[in-house]
XYZ file of C-alpha atoms in Angstrom:
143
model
C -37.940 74.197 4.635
C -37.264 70.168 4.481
C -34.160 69.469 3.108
C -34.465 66.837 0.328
C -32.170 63.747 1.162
C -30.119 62.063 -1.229
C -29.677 57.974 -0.867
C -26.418 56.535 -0.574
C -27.171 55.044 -3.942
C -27.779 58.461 -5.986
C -25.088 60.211 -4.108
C -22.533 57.355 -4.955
C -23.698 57.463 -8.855
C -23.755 61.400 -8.774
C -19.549 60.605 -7.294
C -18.959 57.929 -10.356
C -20.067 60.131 -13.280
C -17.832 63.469 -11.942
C -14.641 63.800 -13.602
C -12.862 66.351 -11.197
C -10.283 65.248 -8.217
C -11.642 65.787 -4.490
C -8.953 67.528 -2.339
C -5.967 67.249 -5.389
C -2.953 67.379 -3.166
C -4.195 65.570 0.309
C -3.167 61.945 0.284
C -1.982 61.632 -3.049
C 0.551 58.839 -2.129
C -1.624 56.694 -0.356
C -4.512 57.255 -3.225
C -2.355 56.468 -5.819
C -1.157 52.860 -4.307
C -4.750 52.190 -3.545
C -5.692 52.878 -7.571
C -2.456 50.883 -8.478
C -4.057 47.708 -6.150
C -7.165 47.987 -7.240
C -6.186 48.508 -11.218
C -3.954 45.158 -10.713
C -7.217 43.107 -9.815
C -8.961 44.791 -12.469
C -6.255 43.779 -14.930
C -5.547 40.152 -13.349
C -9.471 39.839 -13.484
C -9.567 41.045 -17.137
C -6.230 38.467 -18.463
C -8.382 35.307 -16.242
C -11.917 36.962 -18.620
C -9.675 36.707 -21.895
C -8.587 33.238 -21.397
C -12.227 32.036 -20.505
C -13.210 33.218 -23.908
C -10.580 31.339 -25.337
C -13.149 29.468 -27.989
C -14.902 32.973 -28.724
C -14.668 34.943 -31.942
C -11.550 37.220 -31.231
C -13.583 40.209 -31.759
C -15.347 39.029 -28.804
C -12.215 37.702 -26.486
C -10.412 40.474 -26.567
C -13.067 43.343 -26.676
C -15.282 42.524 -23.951
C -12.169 42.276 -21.167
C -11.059 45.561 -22.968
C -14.669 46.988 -22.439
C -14.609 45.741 -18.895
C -11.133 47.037 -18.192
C -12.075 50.022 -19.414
C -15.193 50.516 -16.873
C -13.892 49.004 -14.262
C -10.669 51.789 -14.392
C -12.827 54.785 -14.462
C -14.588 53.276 -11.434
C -11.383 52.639 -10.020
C -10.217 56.326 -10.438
C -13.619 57.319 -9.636
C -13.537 55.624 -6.120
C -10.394 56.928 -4.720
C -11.851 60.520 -4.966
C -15.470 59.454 -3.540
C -15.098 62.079 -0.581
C -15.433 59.644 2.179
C -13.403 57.703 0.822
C -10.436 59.944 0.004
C -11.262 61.458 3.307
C -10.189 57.838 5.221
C -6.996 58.075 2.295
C -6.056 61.146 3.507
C -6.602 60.005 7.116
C -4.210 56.647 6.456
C -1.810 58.801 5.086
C -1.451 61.481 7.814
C -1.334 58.923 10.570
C 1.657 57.020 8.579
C 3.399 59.956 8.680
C 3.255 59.720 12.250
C 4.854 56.359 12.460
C 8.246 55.742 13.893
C 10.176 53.403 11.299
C 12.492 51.132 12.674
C 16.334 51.248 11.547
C 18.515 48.788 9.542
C 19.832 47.422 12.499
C 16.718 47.374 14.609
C 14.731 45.717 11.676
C 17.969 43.270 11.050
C 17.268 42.479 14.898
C 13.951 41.831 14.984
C 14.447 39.676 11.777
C 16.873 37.590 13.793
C 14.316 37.106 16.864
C 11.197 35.917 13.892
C 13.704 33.304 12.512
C 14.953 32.365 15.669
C 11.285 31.868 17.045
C 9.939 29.837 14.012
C 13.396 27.436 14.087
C 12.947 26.747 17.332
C 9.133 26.304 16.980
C 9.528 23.837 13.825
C 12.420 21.632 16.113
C 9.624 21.710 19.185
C 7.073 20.180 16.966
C 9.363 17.683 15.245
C 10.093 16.672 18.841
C 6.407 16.205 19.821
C 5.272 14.287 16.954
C 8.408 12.141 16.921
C 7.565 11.037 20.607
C 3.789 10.274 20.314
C 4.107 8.333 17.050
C 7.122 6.543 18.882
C 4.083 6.224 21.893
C 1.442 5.425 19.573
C 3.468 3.027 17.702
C 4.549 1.379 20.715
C 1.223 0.721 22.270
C 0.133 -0.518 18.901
C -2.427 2.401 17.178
C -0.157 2.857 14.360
C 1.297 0.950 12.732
């Protein structure tokens, strides 16, 4: 028997309009930050909608970015628990539980070596472009 195949399309719609939770308790951490990103642009996105609409009716301002936060949340839930994509949430999350997190002292160190690095970069630059202007000056190209 053929097996009927499903485009990405319809299997991605079938995903949005489901209400349950694929694999509950795997990568809820990880899932959970990605909603709280995604909801933020949603939200952002909605406030910078509102404020366009400034000169609309407030029926209008206010319940379109409502409508559209609205949608945009459930797709927002919705896509964390699209199974490949909660699959590669899952996978993020096991593999930084396998990361080695530096200490307070180590990251204090480090720290020190960045600041260091970018102080001494800024002075090396200053120095450079203090001597060819001095050069250009001199031969006369700026003036």
């Amino acid at each position: 028997m053929a097996q009927e195949k499903t485009s990405t399309w319809g299997m991605f719609t079938r995903e949005i309009f489901q209400s349950g939770l694929y694999k509950r308790s795997q990568g809820k951490l990880v899932r959970q930050a990605t909603f709280g990103g995604l909801a933020a642009g949603v939200c952002l996105g909605c406030y910078s909608l509102s404020n366009y609409l400034v000169s609309w009716p407030a029926m209008w301002r206010f319940g379109l970015p409502f409508a559209v936060l609205l949608a945009a949340g459930w797709l927002c839930y919705r896509l964390v628990n699209v199974p490949q994509f909660a699959d590669f949430l899952i996978a993020v999350e096991a593999e930084l539980s396998k990361v080695t997190w530096p200490t307070r002292g180590g990251m204090f160190r480090s720290a020190l070596v960045v600041i260091f690095t970018i102080v001494a970069m800024s002075l090396l630059l200053f120095l450079y472009d203090t001597v060819w202007r001095a050069f250009l000056h001199a031969l006369g190209v700026m003036g």
